[in-house]
């Protein structure tokens, strides 16, 4: 693989590249419902002669491997699936062809159904499906197999024949009437099936359109995904909704429509009005961003718009083009057409060549004045008259690498000059009269300066030794307000000044540290909240609406609003599980100080139902310190010390007992990482048995305890099952669904023993595989999950003893990422939450019953990190997950909840008439966010 990455160009000469790309299109598929591409075996008959010749040459380089099918035909396929992501050239080809690959896979899926149904005519392509094929067939027919082209042609022939039959029917009306009486019910069934097929084809077309616009208009892509699921709730459409929900789970609003990379924006103080420009000079006005119903309008211009502006109340917006042309317009945020009449401002002499000195223009807070640098002058426009009211001397341009920014102060006369120098503590803020040039220093010898939204205060940050201090200054006299803030938490100390955004009056500031935002109240010298944050460009102003603060960011074509809680409502937890019904969470705080019970319903997680302190000194939870619930869900077991288990009431957190078990043996530094039961600690573990007693395992010693009194009931040492010579193997001891029994697995021994701990006798032996590591039985004891070396899972039947499903993908490719494996009932339904997916298998049915594909976390750093799964409710409808670069938390596996959240995120945006007319797919009449 390393050779391919570094020398891939040598394997595919430039002359062969076009044919090779078509060849690899035949060797790759994108399975329905999956975002990842996989390899595919291709027959020689599916390839052109040129493609086959290139395939033979590439087989000699070990990129491809040739062979023969069971029927004797020649075949070719990729040597290894890792090539798809590991070889940069192939990855680019796959990405550029993704839309075609997705469509072709859906075509093959439909064709396979048709073949399995003995080529039933009703499963031939519908009119909608044939219309979708019309996008690809004229130019990509060579990338379809003869069978696929024949399937499409059969569909066309069927549609032509159907049309002729309909016409012939009119000449035999009397016969049709009689026949309709006899076959009316059959007609209704057929019509329903036809509608379903049309809906499925439309849903797939919408999903494909989603992929086409995802990069240029993310909010529109959300609407297409919502429409696709509403039209036909396929697994593919459902998983797409899930991935979008996860991507925007921590966003209060998602705005797009510039059709290009966002170059700049400004917001009104409440964040409800946003004029924005793209890097190619397109300007858009967005309104209703914080009130719930987002509207947009393209701002007309005759040149490249560079500087967008808006008044603090959002009632006026303006812009200046690259050529110096300036204009403003009133904003009607509550109207369907939010943009009022455009008013051009008087041209400034020399503006066409002299406006770009890296100084943004400034609009006064009341929206009546704009000031901008033109050559060596500051030009002042009065918006009401459209005239230039004065022209004053501009600050001297510095040659030492420093930069200047100018604002109109709150009094509409004074100018504020921020001069940002190179190095540390080399910036200053000065207030001066532009007529007399009388000035006073507001702040100096600092590293960073940001103004409040009302321009009455400045937030400054300076280096002080190894630390930094953030201060609030009143602009009118430079006097300090509140107390200087210095970060005390080592997790967020960076030694650099990073004030990202400031509130309306400056008292609250968002500080950025690596991948985290800290909201600080400078009057109280207090951290109000801490939230995860991906790296992107941000507005320097915090938006405030209805008592909420929003951090406004933009990246690529997307504008996002992230709420910053004004109270510490983002719970810092180390472990979290769900009650059996999924209605509550039980959380162990990250510092190990307390347990908390909270509801899971949306908007209620700030309600505290119960809280209990833990014993001191606090044991900070590790990934292996799992909270355990009894089978009836009434009792909770919490590992408070290396061998101390607290038993608590799961509803009230009242403590009926504390158990001190035998000291665990010192951990073996050579032992492999924990692999089953959600990552149990190898030297000590605890769980409830069938009767509700607590079982602790210290090395090989099993102890049974009364959960209500803490009294020891029985003990058993599995050391008797270990070999007496040679190296002592590792053992895995787990629960068994029968009173007083456990399972004992000795690594290297295929026999799993079921032991009665009250008598010490082996009651049953289940022979499995030589490399078995652990087993997990379902509540009935008829089925079990088996984990083999490499954390490979298999699902077995007990009687007759045989493997029914597996091997499944390893659950521990990243041993640091928690996973969940559990039986849902006694009917052999087994759930695995790992590898960015939640999947349920039916052992009796020998199939995958349900799958929720999370996809790769969108902002994970480093790339390749996966979602972690902490717990799943017994009904498999709610999951607790963690995003390596986001908030995570409780997630209902309910598309209705995702639809509601996504509609709120896009501000209930609807398709405009223009979008319905120009998008290359039929848009359903029903709005994507219409209530069910």
Coordinates of C-alpha atoms in Angstrom, one line a residue, residues 41-369:
X41 CA -15.8 -8.6 -9.2
X42 CA -16.2 -7.9 -12.9
X43 CA -16.6 -10.4 -15.7
X44 CA -14.5 -10.0 -18.9
X45 CA -17.8 -9.7 -20.8
X46 CA -18.6 -6.6 -18.9
X47 CA -15.5 -4.8 -20.1
X48 CA -14.4 -3.5 -23.5
X49 CA -11.3 -5.0 -25.1
X50 CA -9.3 -1.9 -24.2
X51 CA -10.3 -2.1 -20.6
X52 CA -9.4 -5.8 -20.5
X53 CA -5.9 -5.1 -21.9
X54 CA -5.3 -2.4 -19.3
X55 CA -6.6 -4.8 -16.6
X56 CA -4.0 -7.4 -17.6
X57 CA -1.2 -4.8 -17.4
X58 CA -2.4 -3.7 -14.0
X59 CA -2.7 -7.3 -12.8
X60 CA 1.1 -7.5 -13.3
X61 CA 1.6 -4.6 -10.9
X62 CA -0.6 -6.3 -8.2
X63 CA -3.2 -3.5 -8.3
X64 CA -5.7 -6.0 -9.8
X65 CA -6.0 -9.8 -9.6
X66 CA -7.5 -11.9 -12.4
X67 CA -9.3 -15.2 -12.1
X68 CA -12.2 -17.3 -13.3
X69 CA -15.8 -17.5 -12.2
X70 CA -17.6 -20.7 -11.2
X71 CA -18.9 -20.9 -14.8
X72 CA -15.3 -20.6 -16.2
X73 CA -15.5 -17.0 -17.4
X74 CA -12.5 -14.7 -16.9
X75 CA -12.8 -12.2 -14.0
X76 CA -10.9 -9.2 -12.5
X77 CA -11.1 -7.4 -9.2
X78 CA -9.1 -5.0 -6.9
X79 CA -6.4 -6.8 -5.0
X80 CA -7.5 -5.2 -1.7
X81 CA -10.4 -3.0 -0.6
X82 CA -7.9 -0.7 1.1
X83 CA -6.9 0.6 -2.3
X84 CA -10.1 2.6 -2.6
X85 CA -9.1 4.9 0.2
X86 CA -5.4 4.4 0.3
X87 CA -4.6 5.2 -3.4
X88 CA -5.1 8.9 -3.9
X89 CA -5.8 8.7 -7.7
X90 CA -8.4 6.0 -7.2
X91 CA -10.0 7.9 -4.3
X92 CA -10.4 11.0 -6.6
X93 CA -11.9 8.9 -9.3
X94 CA -14.4 7.4 -6.9
X95 CA -15.4 10.8 -5.5
X96 CA -15.9 12.3 -9.0
X97 CA -18.0 9.3 -10.1
X98 CA -19.9 8.9 -6.8
X99 CA -23.3 10.1 -8.1
X100 CA -23.1 7.7 -11.0
X101 CA -21.9 4.8 -8.8
X102 CA -24.9 5.3 -6.4
X103 CA -27.4 5.4 -9.3
X104 CA -25.8 2.3 -11.0
X105 CA -26.0 0.4 -7.7
X106 CA -29.7 1.2 -7.3
X107 CA -30.2 0.0 -10.9
X108 CA -28.4 -3.3 -10.1
X109 CA -30.5 -3.6 -7.0
X110 CA -33.7 -3.3 -9.0
X111 CA -32.4 -5.6 -11.7
X112 CA -31.5 -8.3 -9.1
X113 CA -35.1 -8.1 -7.7
X114 CA -36.4 -8.5 -11.2
X115 CA -34.2 -11.5 -11.9
X116 CA -35.1 -13.2 -8.6
X117 CA -38.8 -12.7 -9.4
X118 CA -38.3 -14.5 -12.7
X119 CA -38.4 -11.3 -14.6
X120 CA -41.8 -10.2 -13.5
X121 CA -43.0 -7.3 -15.7
X122 CA -44.2 -5.2 -12.8
X123 CA -40.6 -5.0 -11.5
X124 CA -39.3 -3.5 -14.7
X125 CA -38.1 0.2 -14.6
X126 CA -41.0 2.7 -14.1
X127 CA -41.3 5.9 -16.1
X128 CA -39.7 7.8 -13.2
X129 CA -36.8 5.4 -13.1
X130 CA -36.3 5.5 -16.9
X131 CA -36.3 9.3 -16.7
X132 CA -33.6 9.2 -14.1
X133 CA -31.6 6.8 -16.3
X134 CA -31.8 9.3 -19.1
X135 CA -29.3 11.5 -17.2
X136 CA -26.6 8.8 -17.4
X137 CA -27.3 6.4 -20.3
X138 CA -26.4 8.7 -23.2
X139 CA -22.9 9.4 -22.0
X140 CA -22.2 6.4 -19.7
X141 CA -23.7 3.5 -21.6
X142 CA -20.3 1.9 -21.9
X143 CA -20.0 1.7 -18.1
X144 CA -23.1 -0.4 -17.9
X145 CA -23.0 -4.2 -18.4
X146 CA -24.9 -5.8 -21.3
X147 CA -27.4 -7.2 -18.8
X148 CA -28.0 -3.7 -17.3
X149 CA -28.6 -2.1 -20.7
X150 CA -30.9 -5.0 -21.6
X151 CA -32.8 -4.4 -18.4
X152 CA -33.3 -0.7 -19.2
X153 CA -34.3 -1.5 -22.8
X154 CA -36.8 -4.1 -21.5
X155 CA -38.3 -1.4 -19.3
X156 CA -38.6 1.0 -22.2
X157 CA -40.3 -1.8 -24.3
X158 CA -42.6 -2.5 -21.4
X159 CA -43.6 1.1 -21.1
X160 CA -44.2 1.3 -24.9
X161 CA -46.3 -1.8 -24.8
X162 CA -48.2 -0.6 -21.8
X163 CA -49.0 2.7 -23.7
X164 CA -50.3 0.7 -26.7
X165 CA -52.4 -1.5 -24.4
X166 CA -54.0 1.6 -22.9
X167 CA -54.8 3.0 -26.3
X168 CA -56.3 -0.4 -27.4
X169 CA -58.4 -0.5 -24.3
X170 CA -60.4 2.6 -25.4
X171 CA -61.6 0.6 -28.4
X172 CA -63.1 -2.1 -26.2
X173 CA -64.8 0.0 -23.5
X174 CA -67.6 -2.5 -22.8
X175 CA -65.1 -5.3 -22.3
X176 CA -63.0 -3.2 -19.9
X177 CA -66.0 -2.3 -17.9
X178 CA -66.9 -5.9 -17.3
X179 CA -63.3 -6.9 -16.7
X180 CA -62.9 -4.0 -14.2
X181 CA -65.7 -5.4 -12.1
X182 CA -63.9 -8.7 -11.9
X183 CA -60.4 -7.4 -11.5
X184 CA -60.9 -4.2 -9.6
X185 CA -59.1 -5.3 -6.5
X186 CA -56.2 -6.5 -8.6
X187 CA -56.0 -3.1 -10.2
X188 CA -55.9 -1.4 -6.9
X189 CA -53.1 -3.6 -5.7
X190 CA -51.1 -3.0 -8.9
X191 CA -51.6 0.7 -8.7
X192 CA -50.4 0.7 -5.2
X193 CA -47.3 -1.2 -6.1
X194 CA -46.7 1.2 -9.0
X195 CA -47.0 4.2 -6.7
X196 CA -44.6 2.5 -4.3
X197 CA -42.1 1.9 -7.1
X198 CA -42.5 5.5 -8.4
X199 CA -42.0 6.8 -4.8
X200 CA -38.9 4.6 -4.4
X201 CA -37.4 5.9 -7.7
X202 CA -38.2 9.5 -6.7
X203 CA -36.6 9.0 -3.3
X204 CA -33.4 7.7 -4.9
X205 CA -33.4 10.6 -7.3
X206 CA -33.7 13.1 -4.4
X207 CA -31.0 11.3 -2.5
X208 CA -28.7 11.6 -5.5
X209 CA -29.6 15.3 -5.9
X210 CA -28.7 15.7 -2.2
X211 CA -25.2 14.4 -2.9
X212 CA -24.8 16.8 -5.9
X213 CA -25.6 19.9 -3.8
X214 CA -24.2 19.0 -0.4
X215 CA -21.0 20.9 -0.9
X216 CA -22.5 24.1 -2.5
X217 CA -25.8 24.5 -0.5
X218 CA -25.8 22.3 2.6
X219 CA -29.2 23.6 3.9
X220 CA -30.8 22.8 0.5
X221 CA -29.2 19.3 0.7
X222 CA -30.9 18.8 4.1
X223 CA -34.3 19.7 2.4
X224 CA -33.6 17.1 -0.3
X225 CA -32.8 14.5 2.2
X226 CA -36.0 15.2 4.2
X227 CA -38.0 15.1 1.0
X228 CA -36.4 11.8 0.0
X229 CA -37.3 10.2 3.3
X230 CA -40.9 11.5 3.2
X231 CA -41.3 10.2 -0.3
X232 CA -40.1 6.7 0.5
X233 CA -38.6 5.9 3.9
X234 CA -35.9 3.5 2.6
X235 CA -32.9 2.5 4.8
X236 CA -30.7 4.6 2.5
X237 CA -32.8 7.7 3.0
X238 CA -33.1 7.0 6.7
X239 CA -29.3 6.6 7.2
X240 CA -28.7 9.8 5.3
X241 CA -31.0 11.7 7.7
X242 CA -29.1 10.1 10.6
X243 CA -25.8 11.3 9.3
X244 CA -27.1 14.8 8.7
X245 CA -28.6 14.9 12.2
X246 CA -25.3 13.9 13.7
X247 CA -23.4 16.5 11.6
X248 CA -25.6 19.3 12.9
X249 CA -26.5 17.9 16.3
X250 CA -24.8 20.8 18.1
X251 CA -25.9 23.5 15.7
X252 CA -28.9 25.8 16.5
X253 CA -29.1 27.0 12.9
X254 CA -27.6 26.0 9.5
X255 CA -27.7 28.6 6.7
X256 CA -26.5 28.4 3.1
X257 CA -27.3 29.5 -0.4
X258 CA -24.4 31.6 -1.5
X259 CA -23.4 28.9 -4.0
X260 CA -19.8 29.5 -3.2
X261 CA -17.3 29.7 -0.3
X262 CA -18.4 32.2 2.3
X263 CA -15.9 35.2 2.2
X264 CA -17.4 37.3 4.9
X265 CA -20.6 38.2 6.9
X266 CA -22.0 40.5 9.5
X267 CA -25.0 39.9 11.8
X268 CA -27.4 42.2 13.6
X269 CA -27.0 42.1 17.4
X270 CA -29.8 39.5 17.7
X271 CA -28.3 37.5 14.8
X272 CA -31.6 37.5 12.9
X273 CA -30.3 39.4 9.9
X274 CA -27.2 38.3 8.1
X275 CA -25.7 39.9 4.9
X276 CA -23.0 37.6 3.5
X277 CA -20.7 37.5 0.6
X278 CA -18.9 34.7 -1.2
X279 CA -15.3 34.8 -2.3
X280 CA -16.4 35.2 -5.9
X281 CA -18.4 38.4 -5.0
X282 CA -21.9 37.1 -4.8
X283 CA -24.0 38.6 -2.0
X284 CA -27.0 37.2 -0.1
X285 CA -29.3 38.5 2.6
X286 CA -30.6 36.0 5.2
X287 CA -33.4 36.9 7.6
X288 CA -35.3 35.0 10.3
X289 CA -32.2 33.2 11.3
X290 CA -32.9 33.3 15.0
X291 CA -36.7 33.6 14.9
X292 CA -37.2 30.3 13.2
X293 CA -38.2 30.8 9.6
X294 CA -35.2 31.5 7.4
X295 CA -35.7 33.5 4.2
X296 CA -33.1 34.6 1.7
X297 CA -32.7 37.0 -1.2
X298 CA -29.9 37.6 -3.6
X299 CA -28.5 41.1 -3.3
X300 CA -28.3 42.8 -6.8
X301 CA -25.0 44.3 -7.7
X302 CA -23.1 45.3 -10.8
X303 CA -19.7 44.2 -9.5
X304 CA -17.9 41.9 -7.0
X305 CA -19.4 42.6 -3.5
X306 CA -16.6 42.5 -0.9
X307 CA -17.8 44.2 2.3
X308 CA -21.2 43.3 3.7
X309 CA -22.6 45.5 6.6
X310 CA -25.7 45.6 8.8
X311 CA -27.0 47.9 11.5
X312 CA -27.2 46.6 15.0
X313 CA -31.0 46.5 14.9
X314 CA -30.9 44.7 11.5
X315 CA -33.2 47.2 9.8
X316 CA -30.5 48.4 7.3
X317 CA -27.8 46.6 5.3
X318 CA -25.2 47.8 3.0
X319 CA -22.2 46.8 0.9
X320 CA -19.2 48.1 -0.9
X321 CA -17.9 46.4 -4.1
X322 CA -14.3 45.8 -5.0
X323 CA -14.5 48.7 -7.5
X324 CA -15.6 51.1 -4.7
X325 CA -19.3 51.3 -5.6
X326 CA -21.4 51.5 -2.4
X327 CA -25.1 50.9 -1.8
X328 CA -27.6 50.2 1.0
X329 CA -31.2 48.9 1.4
X330 CA -33.8 48.6 4.1
X331 CA -34.4 45.1 5.6
X332 CA -37.9 43.8 6.3
X333 CA -37.1 40.6 8.3
X334 CA -40.8 39.7 8.9
X335 CA -41.7 39.8 5.2
X336 CA -41.6 37.1 2.5
X337 CA -39.5 39.5 0.4
X338 CA -37.0 40.8 3.0
X339 CA -35.0 43.1 0.9
X340 CA -36.2 46.6 0.2
X341 CA -35.3 49.1 -2.5
X342 CA -31.5 49.4 -3.3
X343 CA -30.1 52.9 -2.9
X344 CA -26.8 53.7 -4.6
X345 CA -24.4 56.0 -2.7
X346 CA -22.5 58.9 -4.3
X347 CA -19.2 57.7 -5.8
X348 CA -16.0 58.6 -4.0
X349 CA -13.2 60.0 -6.1
X350 CA -10.5 57.4 -6.6
X351 CA -12.6 54.7 -5.0
X352 CA -12.2 52.3 -8.0
X353 CA -8.4 52.1 -7.4
X354 CA -7.8 53.1 -3.8
X355 CA -10.2 51.3 -1.4
X356 CA -8.3 48.1 -0.7
X357 CA -5.9 48.8 2.2
X358 CA -7.0 45.7 4.2
X359 CA -9.4 48.0 6.1
X360 CA -13.0 47.0 6.3
X361 CA -15.6 49.8 6.1
X362 CA -17.7 50.5 9.2
X363 CA -21.4 51.2 9.6
X364 CA -22.6 53.2 12.6
X365 CA -24.6 51.2 15.1
X366 CA -27.8 53.1 14.1
X367 CA -27.3 52.4 10.4
X368 CA -27.2 56.0 9.3
X369 CA -23.5 56.4 8.4

